[in-house]
CSV table of C-alpha atoms in Angstrom, one decimal:
chain,number,residue,atom,x,y,z
A,1,UNK,CA,-2.3,-2.8,-5.0
A,2,UNK,CA,0.1,-5.6,-5.3
A,3,UNK,CA,3.9,-5.7,-5.2
A,4,UNK,CA,4.6,-3.0,-7.7
A,5,UNK,CA,7.6,-1.1,-6.2
A,6,UNK,CA,10.7,0.4,-7.8
A,7,UNK,CA,12.6,0.9,-4.6
A,8,UNK,CA,16.2,-0.5,-5.2
A,9,UNK,CA,17.1,-3.4,-2.9
A,10,UNK,CA,20.3,-3.5,-0.8
A,11,UNK,CA,19.7,-6.8,1.0
A,12,UNK,CA,17.5,-9.8,0.6
A,13,UNK,CA,17.1,-12.7,3.0
A,14,UNK,CA,14.9,-15.9,2.9
A,15,UNK,CA,14.2,-17.6,6.2
A,16,UNK,CA,16.9,-15.6,8.0
A,17,UNK,CA,19.8,-16.1,5.6
A,18,UNK,CA,21.0,-14.3,2.5
A,19,UNK,CA,18.9,-15.3,-0.5
A,20,UNK,CA,20.4,-17.7,-3.0
A,21,UNK,CA,19.3,-19.1,-6.3
A,22,UNK,CA,17.5,-22.1,-4.8
A,23,UNK,CA,15.7,-19.8,-2.3
A,24,UNK,CA,14.3,-17.7,-5.1
A,25,UNK,CA,13.5,-20.4,-7.6
A,26,UNK,CA,9.9,-20.8,-6.6
A,27,UNK,CA,9.1,-17.1,-6.7
A,28,UNK,CA,10.8,-16.8,-10.0
A,29,UNK,CA,8.9,-19.6,-11.7
A,30,UNK,CA,5.6,-19.9,-9.9
A,31,UNK,CA,4.5,-16.3,-9.2
A,32,UNK,CA,2.8,-17.4,-6.0
A,33,UNK,CA,2.9,-15.4,-2.8
A,34,UNK,CA,1.6,-12.5,-0.7
A,35,UNK,CA,3.3,-9.6,0.9
A,36,UNK,CA,3.3,-6.4,2.8
A,37,UNK,CA,5.5,-3.3,2.4
A,38,UNK,CA,6.3,-0.9,5.2
A,39,UNK,CA,8.3,2.2,5.8
A,40,UNK,CA,10.7,1.8,8.8
A,41,UNK,CA,12.0,4.8,10.7
A,42,UNK,CA,14.4,4.4,13.5
A,43,UNK,CA,13.4,0.7,13.7
A,44,UNK,CA,9.7,1.5,14.1
A,45,UNK,CA,6.7,1.2,11.8
A,46,UNK,CA,3.3,2.8,11.6
A,47,UNK,CA,0.5,0.2,11.7
A,48,UNK,CA,2.8,-2.7,12.4
A,49,UNK,CA,0.0,-4.8,13.9
A,50,UNK,CA,-2.1,-4.2,10.7
A,51,UNK,CA,0.8,-5.4,8.5
A,52,UNK,CA,1.2,-8.5,10.6
A,53,UNK,CA,-2.6,-9.1,10.5
A,54,UNK,CA,-2.6,-8.7,6.7
A,55,UNK,CA,0.1,-11.4,6.3
A,56,UNK,CA,-1.6,-13.8,8.7
A,57,UNK,CA,-5.1,-13.5,7.1
A,58,UNK,CA,-3.7,-13.9,3.6
A,59,UNK,CA,-1.7,-16.9,4.6
A,60,UNK,CA,-4.7,-18.6,6.2
A,61,UNK,CA,-6.8,-17.9,3.1
A,62,UNK,CA,-4.2,-18.9,0.5
A,63,UNK,CA,-2.3,-21.7,2.3
A,64,UNK,CA,-4.5,-22.7,5.2
A,65,UNK,CA,-1.9,-22.0,7.9
A,66,UNK,CA,-1.5,-19.4,10.7
A,67,UNK,CA,1.5,-17.1,10.3
A,68,UNK,CA,3.3,-16.3,13.5
A,69,UNK,CA,3.7,-12.5,13.8
A,70,UNK,CA,6.6,-12.9,16.2
A,71,UNK,CA,8.5,-14.9,13.6
A,72,UNK,CA,7.8,-12.2,11.0
A,73,UNK,CA,9.2,-9.5,13.4
A,74,UNK,CA,12.2,-11.7,14.1
A,75,UNK,CA,12.9,-12.1,10.4
A,76,UNK,CA,12.6,-8.3,9.8
A,77,UNK,CA,14.8,-7.4,12.7
A,78,UNK,CA,17.5,-9.9,11.5
A,79,UNK,CA,17.5,-8.5,8.0
A,80,UNK,CA,17.7,-4.9,9.2
A,81,UNK,CA,20.6,-5.9,11.6
A,82,UNK,CA,22.6,-7.5,8.8
A,83,UNK,CA,21.9,-4.9,6.1
A,84,UNK,CA,25.0,-3.0,5.1
A,85,UNK,CA,25.1,0.7,5.8
A,86,UNK,CA,23.5,3.1,5.1
A,87,UNK,CA,20.2,1.3,5.3
A,88,UNK,CA,20.7,-0.9,8.4
A,89,UNK,CA,20.2,0.2,12.0
A,90,UNK,CA,24.0,0.9,12.2
A,91,UNK,CA,23.1,4.2,10.7
A,92,UNK,CA,19.5,5.6,10.9
A,93,UNK,CA,17.4,2.5,11.1
A,94,UNK,CA,15.4,3.9,8.2
A,95,UNK,CA,14.4,1.6,5.4
A,96,UNK,CA,11.8,0.2,3.1
A,97,UNK,CA,11.0,-3.3,4.2
A,98,UNK,CA,9.0,-5.8,2.0
A,99,UNK,CA,8.1,-9.1,3.4
A,100,UNK,CA,6.9,-11.8,0.9
A,101,UNK,CA,5.4,-15.1,2.1
A,102,UNK,CA,5.4,-17.9,-0.4
A,103,UNK,CA,5.0,-21.7,-0.4
A,104,UNK,CA,8.1,-23.9,-0.6
A,105,UNK,CA,6.2,-26.9,-2.1
A,106,UNK,CA,7.7,-29.1,0.7
A,107,UNK,CA,5.8,-27.9,3.8
A,108,UNK,CA,5.7,-24.6,5.6
A,109,UNK,CA,5.9,-21.3,3.8
A,110,UNK,CA,9.1,-19.3,3.5
A,111,UNK,CA,9.6,-15.6,4.4
A,112,UNK,CA,11.5,-13.3,2.1
A,113,UNK,CA,12.5,-10.0,3.6
A,114,UNK,CA,14.0,-7.3,1.4
A,115,UNK,CA,15.6,-4.1,2.6
A,116,UNK,CA,15.9,-1.0,0.5
A,117,UNK,CA,16.5,2.7,1.2
A,118,UNK,CA,13.6,4.6,2.8
A,119,UNK,CA,11.0,6.1,0.4
A,120,UNK,CA,9.0,9.2,0.7
A,121,UNK,CA,5.8,10.2,-1.1
A,122,UNK,CA,6.0,11.8,-4.5
A,123,UNK,CA,5.8,15.6,-4.4
A,124,UNK,CA,2.6,15.6,-6.5
A,125,UNK,CA,0.0,16.5,-7.4
A,126,UNK,CA,-0.7,13.4,-9.5
A,127,UNK,CA,-2.5,13.1,-12.8
A,128,UNK,CA,-4.4,9.8,-13.1
A,129,UNK,CA,-5.6,8.0,-16.2
A,130,UNK,CA,-8.6,5.8,-15.8
A,131,UNK,CA,-8.3,2.3,-17.2
A,132,UNK,CA,-10.7,-0.7,-17.0
A,133,UNK,CA,-8.9,-3.3,-14.9
A,134,UNK,CA,-9.5,-5.1,-11.6
A,135,UNK,CA,-6.8,-7.0,-9.8
A,136,UNK,CA,-7.5,-10.7,-9.3
A,137,UNK,CA,-8.2,-11.3,-5.6
A,138,UNK,CA,-8.1,-7.6,-5.0
A,139,UNK,CA,-8.5,-7.9,-1.2
A,140,UNK,CA,-5.1,-9.6,-1.0
A,141,UNK,CA,-1.7,-7.9,-1.5
A,142,UNK,CA,-0.1,-10.6,-3.7
A,143,UNK,CA,2.7,-10.9,-6.1
A,144,UNK,CA,0.6,-11.2,-9.3
A,145,UNK,CA,1.3,-7.7,-10.5
A,146,UNK,CA,1.6,-7.9,-14.3
A,147,UNK,CA,-1.7,-6.1,-14.8
A,148,UNK,CA,-0.8,-3.2,-12.6
A,149,UNK,CA,2.6,-2.9,-14.2
A,150,UNK,CA,1.1,-3.0,-17.7
A,151,UNK,CA,-1.7,-0.4,-17.0
A,152,UNK,CA,0.7,1.8,-15.1
A,153,UNK,CA,3.0,1.8,-18.1
A,154,UNK,CA,0.0,2.6,-20.4
A,155,UNK,CA,-0.9,5.5,-18.2
A,156,UNK,CA,2.6,6.9,-18.1
A,157,UNK,CA,2.8,6.5,-21.9
A,158,UNK,CA,-0.2,8.8,-22.2
A,159,UNK,CA,1.4,11.5,-20.1
A,160,UNK,CA,-0.1,10.6,-16.7
A,161,UNK,CA,1.6,9.7,-13.4
A,162,UNK,CA,-0.4,6.5,-12.8
A,163,UNK,CA,-3.5,4.5,-13.7
A,164,UNK,CA,-6.8,4.7,-11.8
A,165,UNK,CA,-8.3,1.3,-11.9
A,166,UNK,CA,-12.1,1.2,-12.5
A,167,UNK,CA,-14.6,-1.6,-13.1
A,168,UNK,CA,-16.3,-2.2,-16.5
A,169,UNK,CA,-19.3,-0.2,-15.3
A,170,UNK,CA,-17.3,2.7,-14.1
A,171,UNK,CA,-16.8,2.1,-10.3
A,172,UNK,CA,-13.6,3.5,-9.0
A,173,UNK,CA,-11.3,1.0,-7.3
A,174,UNK,CA,-7.7,2.0,-6.6
A,175,UNK,CA,-4.5,3.1,-8.3
A,176,UNK,CA,-1.8,0.5,-9.2
A,177,UNK,CA,0.0,1.2,-6.0
A,178,UNK,CA,-2.3,3.0,-3.6
A,179,UNK,CA,-5.8,3.6,-2.3
A,180,UNK,CA,-7.6,6.7,-3.5
A,181,UNK,CA,-9.7,9.0,-1.3
A,182,UNK,CA,-12.1,11.7,-2.2
A,183,UNK,CA,-13.1,14.7,0.0
A,184,UNK,CA,-16.5,16.2,-0.3
A,185,UNK,CA,-16.5,20.0,-0.8
A,186,UNK,CA,-18.6,20.5,2.3
A,187,UNK,CA,-18.6,19.5,5.1
A,188,UNK,CA,-15.3,17.7,4.4
A,189,UNK,CA,-16.0,14.0,4.6
A,190,UNK,CA,-13.4,11.6,3.2
A,191,UNK,CA,-14.9,9.0,0.9
A,192,UNK,CA,-13.1,5.8,0.1
A,193,UNK,CA,-14.4,4.1,-3.0
A,194,UNK,CA,-15.9,0.7,-2.2
A,195,UNK,CA,-15.1,-0.8,-5.6
A,196,UNK,CA,-12.9,-4.0,-5.5
A,197,UNK,CA,-9.7,-2.9,-3.9
A,198,UNK,CA,-7.1,-3.7,-1.2
A,199,UNK,CA,-8.0,-2.2,2.2
A,200,UNK,CA,-4.6,-0.6,2.7
A,201,UNK,CA,-2.8,-0.1,6.0
A,202,UNK,CA,-2.5,3.7,5.6
A,203,UNK,CA,-6.1,3.9,4.5
A,204,UNK,CA,-7.1,1.9,7.6
A,205,UNK,CA,-5.0,4.1,9.9
A,206,UNK,CA,-6.6,7.3,8.5
A,207,UNK,CA,-10.1,5.8,8.7
A,208,UNK,CA,-9.6,4.9,12.4
A,209,UNK,CA,-8.5,8.4,13.3
A,210,UNK,CA,-11.2,10.2,11.3
A,211,UNK,CA,-14.2,8.8,13.1
A,212,UNK,CA,-16.6,11.5,14.1
A,213,UNK,CA,-15.5,11.5,17.7
A,214,UNK,CA,-11.8,12.0,16.7
A,215,UNK,CA,-12.2,14.0,13.6
A,216,UNK,CA,-9.7,16.8,12.9
A,217,UNK,CA,-11.0,20.0,11.3
A,218,UNK,CA,-11.6,20.5,8.4
A,219,UNK,CA,-12.2,16.7,8.2
A,220,UNK,CA,-15.4,15.3,9.8
A,221,UNK,CA,-15.4,11.6,9.2
A,222,UNK,CA,-14.3,8.8,6.8
A,223,UNK,CA,-16.5,6.2,5.2
A,224,UNK,CA,-16.7,3.9,2.2
A,225,UNK,CA,-19.3,4.3,-0.5
A,226,UNK,CA,-19.5,3.8,-4.3
A,227,UNK,CA,-17.7,6.4,-6.4
A,228,UNK,CA,-18.3,6.5,-10.1
A,229,UNK,CA,-15.8,7.8,-12.6
A,230,UNK,CA,-18.4,10.1,-14.1
A,231,UNK,CA,-18.8,11.8,-10.7
A,232,UNK,CA,-15.2,12.5,-9.6
A,233,UNK,CA,-15.5,16.1,-10.6
A,234,UNK,CA,-18.0,16.8,-7.8
A,235,UNK,CA,-15.4,16.4,-5.1
A,236,UNK,CA,-13.5,19.2,-3.4
A,237,UNK,CA,-10.2,17.2,-3.3
A,238,UNK,CA,-8.7,13.8,-4.0
A,239,UNK,CA,-5.5,12.1,-2.7
A,240,UNK,CA,-3.8,8.7,-2.8
A,241,UNK,CA,-2.4,7.0,0.3
A,242,UNK,CA,0.0,4.1,0.8
A,243,UNK,CA,2.9,3.3,3.1
A,244,UNK,CA,4.9,6.2,1.7
A,245,UNK,CA,2.3,8.7,2.7
A,246,UNK,CA,-0.3,11.0,1.2
A,247,UNK,CA,-0.2,12.7,-2.2
A,248,UNK,CA,-2.8,15.0,-3.7
A,249,UNK,CA,-4.5,14.3,-7.1
A,250,UNK,CA,-5.2,17.2,-9.4
A,251,UNK,CA,-6.6,15.5,-12.5
A,252,UNK,CA,-8.4,12.3,-13.5
A,253,UNK,CA,-8.4,12.0,-17.3
A,254,UNK,CA,-9.6,15.4,-18.4
A,255,UNK,CA,-11.3,16.3,-15.2
A,256,UNK,CA,-9.5,18.8,-12.9
A,257,UNK,CA,-9.6,18.1,-9.2
A,258,UNK,CA,-9.0,21.0,-6.8
A,259,UNK,CA,-5.9,20.7,-4.5
A,260,UNK,CA,-7.1,21.9,-1.1
A,261,UNK,CA,-4.0,22.7,0.9
A,262,UNK,CA,-6.0,22.9,4.1
A,263,UNK,CA,-7.5,19.5,3.6
A,264,UNK,CA,-4.1,18.1,2.6
A,265,UNK,CA,-2.5,19.5,5.7
A,266,UNK,CA,-5.3,18.0,7.9
A,267,UNK,CA,-4.8,14.6,6.3
A,268,UNK,CA,-1.1,14.7,6.9
A,269,UNK,CA,-1.7,15.8,10.6
A,270,UNK,CA,-4.0,12.8,11.1
A,271,UNK,CA,-1.4,10.4,9.6
A,272,UNK,CA,1.4,12.0,11.6
A,273,UNK,CA,-0.6,11.4,14.8
A,274,UNK,CA,-0.5,7.6,14.3
A,275,UNK,CA,1.9,6.1,16.8
A,276,UNK,CA,5.0,4.2,15.7
A,277,UNK,CA,5.5,0.6,16.8
A,278,UNK,CA,8.8,-1.1,17.5
A,279,UNK,CA,9.5,-4.0,15.3
C-alpha cells in the first residue's frame, strides 16, 4: 500500500506555506518520499501515534534522521486551519490528510501536507483479482506507486474492484490500497497474511483490540500467518482495512467468499472502539 489515492485535494502546503512550483519540483522529478494518510474527524485521528511512528521509522531508515512528531502535528494543524471551507475546521474539521516526507537535496527533509474532503469506505462487497506483484520495500508506505496503479487498472479492466497482490509462489500479500484479513469459519479468528506487505495503521489497531483477553464475540483473536491464494476459499469471511475503514470481500478471482454480517459488524465495533486522538 503506497500513496494510491483518488481523493480530490483542496489545499496543499509544504513546510507550512502554500505549495509552489519550486516546492514540488523534487517530488515531481525524483519520485522519492514516504507518507501516511489519515482520516480526520472533528480535528481528531484514530491511531495518530501510529501514524507519527510510521513517519519517523521510515525517515530514519530512508534518510537517517529522526522526524519530530510535534513538528508533523504542527504542520497538519496549520494546513487544516488554513484550508478553505468546507474542509477546514471552520466547518466540521473533517478531512482526508496526507503527509508526505521527502528530501530537499540541500539538508533536512520537507513536509508536504495535503487536505481533501473526508472519505468513507466503499459500500462493498469487493471483488478482487489476484495478480503477481510485490511492492518494492513493502514495509514502507512510499510514493513509488506505479505498480499499484498499473495492477489496479488491470484488475478493474477485468471487471474487478481492485487487485490482490500475491507473490510468485502464491502467498497473499495485500491489495493495492489496503491490508486484507481472513476470518476462519470457526472459531472466528482473524488471519492477516504474512506475505510481504505494509503493516497498516488500521490493521494494527484491530490487531491490538482483538487479542484473546479483549476479543469481541464472535471474534476470538487476531494473528499473522501464511495464506496461500489456493486456500482462500476455506475461510468464512474476508475483508480489507485501511484508514477509510473496513469493507467485506465476496470474491477472489472465481472463488466466492461468504459475507458474514455478524463478523463484519463485530469488526466494525472493534474499530469504532478505538479512541480518537487530538492532532
